[in-house]
Short mmCIF file of C-alpha atoms in Angstrom, two decimals:
data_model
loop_
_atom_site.label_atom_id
_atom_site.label_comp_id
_atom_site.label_asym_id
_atom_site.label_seq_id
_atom_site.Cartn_x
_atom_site.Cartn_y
_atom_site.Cartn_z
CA UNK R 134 0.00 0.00 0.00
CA UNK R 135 3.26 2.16 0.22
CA UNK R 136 2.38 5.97 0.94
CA UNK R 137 -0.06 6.81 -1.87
CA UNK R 138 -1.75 10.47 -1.65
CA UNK R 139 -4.52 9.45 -4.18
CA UNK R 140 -7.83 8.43 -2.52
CA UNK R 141 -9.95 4.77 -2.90
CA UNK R 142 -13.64 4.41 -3.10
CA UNK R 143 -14.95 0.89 -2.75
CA UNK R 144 -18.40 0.72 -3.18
CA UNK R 145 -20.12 -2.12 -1.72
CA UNK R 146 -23.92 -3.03 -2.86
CA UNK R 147 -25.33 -5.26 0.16
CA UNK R 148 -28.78 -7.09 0.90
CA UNK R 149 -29.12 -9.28 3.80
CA UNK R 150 -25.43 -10.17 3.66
CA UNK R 151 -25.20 -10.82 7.37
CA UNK R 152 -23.65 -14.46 6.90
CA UNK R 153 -20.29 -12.80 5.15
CA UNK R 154 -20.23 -9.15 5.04
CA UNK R 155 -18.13 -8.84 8.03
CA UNK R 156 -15.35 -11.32 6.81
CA UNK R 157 -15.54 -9.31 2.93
CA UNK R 158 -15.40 -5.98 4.93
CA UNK R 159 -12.34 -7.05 6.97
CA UNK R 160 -10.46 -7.79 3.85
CA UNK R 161 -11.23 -4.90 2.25
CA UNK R 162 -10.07 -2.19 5.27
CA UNK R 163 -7.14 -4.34 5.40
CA UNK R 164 -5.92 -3.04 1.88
CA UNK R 165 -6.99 0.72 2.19
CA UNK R 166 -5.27 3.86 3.77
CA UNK R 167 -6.30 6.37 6.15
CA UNK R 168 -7.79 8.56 3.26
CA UNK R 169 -9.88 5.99 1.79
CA UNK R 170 -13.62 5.38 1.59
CA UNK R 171 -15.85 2.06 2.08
CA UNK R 172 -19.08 2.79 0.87
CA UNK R 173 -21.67 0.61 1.44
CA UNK R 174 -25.47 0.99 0.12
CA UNK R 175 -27.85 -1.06 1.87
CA UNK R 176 -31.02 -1.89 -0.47
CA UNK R 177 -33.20 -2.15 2.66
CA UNK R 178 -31.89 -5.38 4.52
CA UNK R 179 -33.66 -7.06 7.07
CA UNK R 180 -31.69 -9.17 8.84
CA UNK R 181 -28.24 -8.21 10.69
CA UNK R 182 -26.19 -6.71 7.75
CA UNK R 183 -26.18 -3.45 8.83
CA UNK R 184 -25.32 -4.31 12.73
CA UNK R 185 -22.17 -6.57 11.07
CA UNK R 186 -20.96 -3.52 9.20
CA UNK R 187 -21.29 -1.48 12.05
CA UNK R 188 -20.18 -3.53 14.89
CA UNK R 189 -16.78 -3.36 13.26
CA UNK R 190 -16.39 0.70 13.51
CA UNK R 191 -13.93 1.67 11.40
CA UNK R 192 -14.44 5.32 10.59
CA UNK R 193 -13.35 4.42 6.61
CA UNK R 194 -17.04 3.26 6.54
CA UNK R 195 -19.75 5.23 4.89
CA UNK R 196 -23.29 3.04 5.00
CA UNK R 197 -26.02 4.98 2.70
CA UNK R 198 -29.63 3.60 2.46
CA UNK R 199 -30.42 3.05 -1.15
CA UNK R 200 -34.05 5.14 -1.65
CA UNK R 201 -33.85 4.98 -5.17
CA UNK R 202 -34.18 2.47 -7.39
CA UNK R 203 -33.82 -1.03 -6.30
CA UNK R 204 -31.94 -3.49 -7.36
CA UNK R 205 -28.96 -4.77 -7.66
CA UNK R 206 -28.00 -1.63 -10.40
CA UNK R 207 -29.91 0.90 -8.55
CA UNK R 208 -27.70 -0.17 -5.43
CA UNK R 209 -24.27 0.30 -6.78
CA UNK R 210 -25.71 3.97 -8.72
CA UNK R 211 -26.43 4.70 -4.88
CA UNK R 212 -23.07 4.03 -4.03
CA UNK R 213 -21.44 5.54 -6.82
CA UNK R 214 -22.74 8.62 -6.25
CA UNK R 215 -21.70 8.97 -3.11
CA UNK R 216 -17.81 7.90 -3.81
CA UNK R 217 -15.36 10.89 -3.79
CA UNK R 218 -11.81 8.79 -4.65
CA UNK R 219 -9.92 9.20 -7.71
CA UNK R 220 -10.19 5.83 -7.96
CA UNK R 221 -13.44 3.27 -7.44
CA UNK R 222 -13.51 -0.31 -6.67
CA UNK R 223 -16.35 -1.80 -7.31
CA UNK R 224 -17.29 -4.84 -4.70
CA UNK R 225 -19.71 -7.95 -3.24
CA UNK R 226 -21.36 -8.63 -0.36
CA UNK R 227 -19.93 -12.31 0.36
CA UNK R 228 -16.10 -12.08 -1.52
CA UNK R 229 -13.03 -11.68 0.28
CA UNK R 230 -9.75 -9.68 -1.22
CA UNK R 231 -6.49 -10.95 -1.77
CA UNK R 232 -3.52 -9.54 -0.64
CA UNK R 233 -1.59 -7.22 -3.58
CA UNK R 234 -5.35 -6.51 -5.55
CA UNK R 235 -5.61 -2.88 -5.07
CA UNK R 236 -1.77 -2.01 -5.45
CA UNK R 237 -1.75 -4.72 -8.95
CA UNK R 238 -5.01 -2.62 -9.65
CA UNK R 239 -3.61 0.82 -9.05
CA UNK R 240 -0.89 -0.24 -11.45
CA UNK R 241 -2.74 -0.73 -14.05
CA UNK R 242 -5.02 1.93 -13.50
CA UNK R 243 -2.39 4.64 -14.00
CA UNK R 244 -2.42 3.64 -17.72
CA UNK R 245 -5.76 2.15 -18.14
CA UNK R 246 -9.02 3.67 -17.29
CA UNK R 247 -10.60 0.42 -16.30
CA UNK R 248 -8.98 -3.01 -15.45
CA UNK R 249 -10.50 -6.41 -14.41
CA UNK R 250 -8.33 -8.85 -12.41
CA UNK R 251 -8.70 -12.18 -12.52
CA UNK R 252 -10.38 -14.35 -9.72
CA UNK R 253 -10.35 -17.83 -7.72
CA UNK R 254 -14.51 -19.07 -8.22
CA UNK R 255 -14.58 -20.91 -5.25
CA UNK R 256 -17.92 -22.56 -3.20
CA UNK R 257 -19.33 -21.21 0.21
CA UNK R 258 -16.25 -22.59 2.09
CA UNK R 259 -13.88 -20.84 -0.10
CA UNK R 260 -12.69 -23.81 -1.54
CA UNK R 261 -10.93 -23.00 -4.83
CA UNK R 262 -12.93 -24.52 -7.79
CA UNK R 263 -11.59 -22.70 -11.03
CA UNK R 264 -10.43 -19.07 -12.12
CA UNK R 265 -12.15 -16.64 -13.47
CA UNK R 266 -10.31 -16.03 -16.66
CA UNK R 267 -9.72 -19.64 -17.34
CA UNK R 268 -13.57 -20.34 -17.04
CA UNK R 269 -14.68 -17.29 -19.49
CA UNK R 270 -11.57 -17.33 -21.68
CA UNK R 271 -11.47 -13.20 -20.35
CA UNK R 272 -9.53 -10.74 -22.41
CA UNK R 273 -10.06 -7.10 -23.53
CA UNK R 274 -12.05 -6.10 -26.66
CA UNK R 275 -15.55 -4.20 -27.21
CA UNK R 276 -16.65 -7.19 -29.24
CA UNK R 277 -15.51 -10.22 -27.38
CA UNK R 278 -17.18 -9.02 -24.02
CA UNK R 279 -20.16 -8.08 -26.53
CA UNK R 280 -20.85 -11.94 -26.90
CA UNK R 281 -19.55 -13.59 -23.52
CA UNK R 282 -18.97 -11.11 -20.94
CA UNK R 283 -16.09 -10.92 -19.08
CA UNK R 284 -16.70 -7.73 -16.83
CA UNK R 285 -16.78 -8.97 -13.72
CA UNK R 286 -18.03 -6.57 -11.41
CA UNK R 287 -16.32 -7.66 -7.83
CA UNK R 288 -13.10 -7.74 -10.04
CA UNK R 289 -13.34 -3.98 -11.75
CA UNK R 290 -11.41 -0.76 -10.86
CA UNK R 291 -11.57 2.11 -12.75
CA UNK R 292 -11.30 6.05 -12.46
CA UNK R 293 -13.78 7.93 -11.53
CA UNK R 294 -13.93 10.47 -14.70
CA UNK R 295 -15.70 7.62 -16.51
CA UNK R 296 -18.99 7.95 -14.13
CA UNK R 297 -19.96 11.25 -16.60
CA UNK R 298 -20.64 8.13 -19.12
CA UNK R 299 -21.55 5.86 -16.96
CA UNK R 300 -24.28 7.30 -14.52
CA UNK R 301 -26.97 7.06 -14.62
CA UNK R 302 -27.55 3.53 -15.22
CA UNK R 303 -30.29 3.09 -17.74
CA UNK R 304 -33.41 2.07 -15.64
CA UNK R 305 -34.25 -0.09 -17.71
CA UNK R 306 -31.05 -2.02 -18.74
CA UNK R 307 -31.49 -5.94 -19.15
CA UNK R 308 -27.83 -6.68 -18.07
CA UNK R 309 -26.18 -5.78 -14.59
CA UNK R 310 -24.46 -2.66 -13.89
CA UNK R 311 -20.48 -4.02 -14.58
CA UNK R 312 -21.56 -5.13 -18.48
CA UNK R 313 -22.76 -1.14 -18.89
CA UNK R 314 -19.43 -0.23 -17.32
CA UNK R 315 -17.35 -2.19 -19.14
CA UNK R 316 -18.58 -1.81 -22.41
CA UNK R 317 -18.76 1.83 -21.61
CA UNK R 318 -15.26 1.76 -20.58
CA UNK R 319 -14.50 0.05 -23.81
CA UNK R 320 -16.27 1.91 -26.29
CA UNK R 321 -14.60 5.72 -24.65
CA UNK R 322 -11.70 4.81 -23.18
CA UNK R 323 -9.75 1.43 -22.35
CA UNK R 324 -10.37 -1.66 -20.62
CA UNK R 325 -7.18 -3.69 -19.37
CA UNK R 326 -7.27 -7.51 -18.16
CA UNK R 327 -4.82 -8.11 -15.46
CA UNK R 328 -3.62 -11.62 -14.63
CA UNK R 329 -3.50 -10.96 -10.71
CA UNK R 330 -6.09 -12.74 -8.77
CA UNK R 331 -7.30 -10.34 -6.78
CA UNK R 332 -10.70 -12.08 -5.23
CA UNK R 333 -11.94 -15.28 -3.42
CA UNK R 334 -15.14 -15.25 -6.11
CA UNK R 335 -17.48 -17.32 -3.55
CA UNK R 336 -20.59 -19.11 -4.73
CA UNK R 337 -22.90 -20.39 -2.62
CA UNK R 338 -26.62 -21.24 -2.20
CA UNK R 339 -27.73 -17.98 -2.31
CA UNK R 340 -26.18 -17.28 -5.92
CA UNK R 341 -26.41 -18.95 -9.25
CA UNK R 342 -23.29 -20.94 -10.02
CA UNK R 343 -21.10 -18.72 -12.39
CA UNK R 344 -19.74 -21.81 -14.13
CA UNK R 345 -23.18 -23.55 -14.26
CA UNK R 346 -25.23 -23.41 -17.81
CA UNK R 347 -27.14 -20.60 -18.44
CA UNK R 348 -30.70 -20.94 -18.98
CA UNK R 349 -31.27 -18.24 -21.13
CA UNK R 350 -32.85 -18.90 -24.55
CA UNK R 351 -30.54 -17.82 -27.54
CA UNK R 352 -33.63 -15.44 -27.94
CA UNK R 353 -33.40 -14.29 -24.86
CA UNK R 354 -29.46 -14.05 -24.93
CA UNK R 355 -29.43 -11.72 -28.22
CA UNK R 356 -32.31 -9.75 -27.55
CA UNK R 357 -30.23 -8.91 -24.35
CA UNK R 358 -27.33 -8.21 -26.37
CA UNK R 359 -29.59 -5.87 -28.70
CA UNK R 360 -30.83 -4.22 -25.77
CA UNK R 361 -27.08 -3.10 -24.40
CA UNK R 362 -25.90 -1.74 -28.30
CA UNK R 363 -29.50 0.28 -28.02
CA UNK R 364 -28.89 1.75 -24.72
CA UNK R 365 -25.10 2.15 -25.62
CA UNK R 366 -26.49 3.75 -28.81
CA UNK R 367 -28.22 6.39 -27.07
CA UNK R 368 -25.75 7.48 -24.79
CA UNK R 369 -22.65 7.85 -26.52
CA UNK R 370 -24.19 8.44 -29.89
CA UNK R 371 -27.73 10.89 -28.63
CA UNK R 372 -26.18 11.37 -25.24
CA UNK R 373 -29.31 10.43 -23.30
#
């Protein structure tokens, strides 16, 4: 972590994250500095995610209740808007960092406005099962990600000057929140793929299995596909 003078954002979407937050959260304060920002947007939980967070008071924490939109990408806009870093890190609920991910981030970042690391997919125990980049076959380019994503939210960094493309999030986009940054990212600026495996990528009963098949209909898959060019369409092209 050295003595860096630039400032972090991690934003952190939760919803009744109780089992894991506190073990994700942990990881993460252990990588920032003094100057740096956890922000965490709650999307209304109900059990004991917010006590977790709080019981571990570290004054790097910012919690903000999400009152707009909700949903997973109406909970990280929440967040975003309220990060102030040079820098954002986008995060999970139920992960846990890796030692060296935001200094092998911050690397890249200072020649790249966006990078994705790579990632150990492991099950609820955090036993290994695969990498990320093996699974997806991950590398940079508009048109690769275009027809199997590999913008992995928990794994993206960027710099904050791309939020005046990003935000807001089309309400009603059919993908998540990192496919609109990343292709954003692509399409004005640069995406980089680092090999560091920044992430414990856990997968548990509460989330669908990233390596399982999806059960999306090829209809389904290109009219999703369609949908992203037409909302990509209208803001870089009509800026809307």
């Amino acid at each position: 972590m050295g003595n860096r003078e630039i400032r972090i954002s991690v934003c952190l979407a939760c919803y009744n994250g109780e089992r894991y937050i506190s073990e994700q959260v942990s990881s993460i304060l252990s990588q920032l500095g003094p100057q740096d920002e956890l922000i965490i947007s709650d999307d209304g939980s109900t059990d004991n995610t917010l006590s977790e967070v709080e019981s571990i008071a570290d004054s790097r924490i910012r919690i903000y209740e999400n009152t707009g939109t909700h949903g997973v990408n109406g909970n990280f806009e929440n967040a975003l808007r309220h990060a102030e870093g040079e820098y954002i890190f986008l995060s999970d609920q139920d992960d846990v960092w890796l030692d060296g991910k935001v200094d092998g981030c911050l690397e890249a970042l200072s020649r790249s406005s966006c990078v994705v690391h790579d990632a150990y997919i492991t099950d609820g125990n955090l036993r290994t099962e695969c990498t990320f980049f093996q699974t997806f076959n991950c590398h940079a380019g508009f048109v690769h990600n275009w027809i199997r994503n590999g913008y992995l939210g928990c794994a993206m960094a960027f710099r904050k000057d791309v939020l005046k493309e990003v935000l807001p999030i089309p309400r009603d986009l059919p993908v998540w929140h990192d496919i609109w940054i990343g292709s954003i990212c692509a399409l004005k600026y640069n995406v980089e793929f680092i090999p560091i495996k920044g992430i414990l990528f856990r997968r548990h009963s509460d989330t669908t299995s990233i390596t399982s098949k999806s059960s999306f209909t090829l209809t389904k898959k290109i009219s999703y596909r369609i949908g992203v060019l037409w909302h990509l369409f209208k803001r870089i092209v009509l800026h809307t």
